[in-house]
Amino acid sequence: MNKAKIIGLSLIVAAIVVSIIIQSNIYLGWNMGWRLHVTQQFLAGGNYVTNFMDINPPFLIYEYIPAVLLAKWTGLSAVASLRITVYLFAILSLALCHRIIQETFPIKDNAFKDSILVGLAIIFFLAPNTAFSQREHLILLFISPYLLYATLLARGKAPSKQLAIITGCFAAIGFCTDLSFLGVFLLTEIFLMIKHRRWKTCLRIDTGIVLTVLAAYISSIFIWTPNYIHIIFPLVISLFTKTFHDPLKIILLNYT
């Protein structure tokens, strides 16, 4: 291992250590605490409306299940378990990003590749601060490998099937966390189709995994949490359409 790699690895480890120190000295956000409680209720047989009220879609509950189960099996607090699972997600994502970066750029760009990885470590572990384990943080962790993977494809490289499967699984989790981010998925695929001038470019293992998981997730809402569709979702639509209804002209021109 050369000197540059040792420095890069040291910076990544330092980012993780500093992040752990920061997280151990701040309170978990109230919304993450509530989400842990909701997940506990869900695993105990509870459901929307009858046992808890939450406008967030069910996938956030699914993402918190590992933390709740870890707390149950180990006796750790739910907060500690959540942070441990998110750190594991972040480390796995960073490792996957490293693999993709290695395949994307030539060997002579080692300094550039190391700088990208260190930058990602700072973004994953330090930048979130009090937003650590928030929905947006989780989305970032899971879709970052996909965006780097798109760079790999744009450069005309042929990734392995194993890399495509793992990246697709990560991307599926990220995009299902907040369906509004499917716009990022759509625009990325459009870019790749334009880049390669072939619409079949989007017919890949990773995109198939994303769409399959998305279909399974939507189906699960109707099966496991029908109250979300029939009661919560209409409430959310009403809330947003009646609250955020300022005309674009006012939003753009009102400086006061």
PDB file of C-alpha atoms in Angstrom, residues 164-165 167-173 204-215:
ATOM      1  CA  ALA A 164     -24.911  -4.958 -11.110  1.00  0.00           C
ATOM      2  CA  ILE A 165     -26.964  -7.020  -8.645  1.00  0.00           C
ATOM      3  CA  THR A 167     -25.814  -1.890  -6.975  1.00  0.00           C
ATOM      4  CA  GLY A 168     -29.384  -2.588  -8.054  1.00  0.00           C
ATOM      5  CA  CYS A 169     -30.328  -3.749  -4.551  1.00  0.00           C
ATOM      6  CA  PHE A 170     -28.848  -0.613  -2.989  1.00  0.00           C
ATOM      7  CA  ALA A 171     -30.537   1.645  -5.545  1.00  0.00           C
ATOM      8  CA  ALA A 172     -33.889  -0.076  -5.038  1.00  0.00           C
ATOM      9  CA  ILE A 173     -33.764   0.593  -1.295  1.00  0.00           C
ATOM     10  CA  ARG A 204     -30.122  -4.015 -17.371  1.00  0.00           C
ATOM     11  CA  ILE A 205     -29.962  -6.213 -14.269  1.00  0.00           C
ATOM     12  CA  ASP A 206     -29.789  -3.256 -11.879  1.00  0.00           C
ATOM     13  CA  THR A 207     -32.761  -1.424 -13.396  1.00  0.00           C
ATOM     14  CA  GLY A 208     -34.735  -4.665 -13.379  1.00  0.00           C
ATOM     15  CA  ILE A 209     -34.032  -5.061  -9.660  1.00  0.00           C
ATOM     16  CA  VAL A 210     -35.103  -1.467  -8.944  1.00  0.00           C
ATOM     17  CA  LEU A 211     -38.398  -1.874 -10.813  1.00  0.00           C
ATOM     18  CA  THR A 212     -39.078  -5.315  -9.299  1.00  0.00           C
ATOM     19  CA  VAL A 213     -38.501  -4.109  -5.734  1.00  0.00           C
ATOM     20  CA  LEU A 214     -40.596  -1.012  -6.437  1.00  0.00           C
ATOM     21  CA  ALA A 215     -43.505  -3.149  -7.675  1.00  0.00           C
TER      22      ALA A 215
END
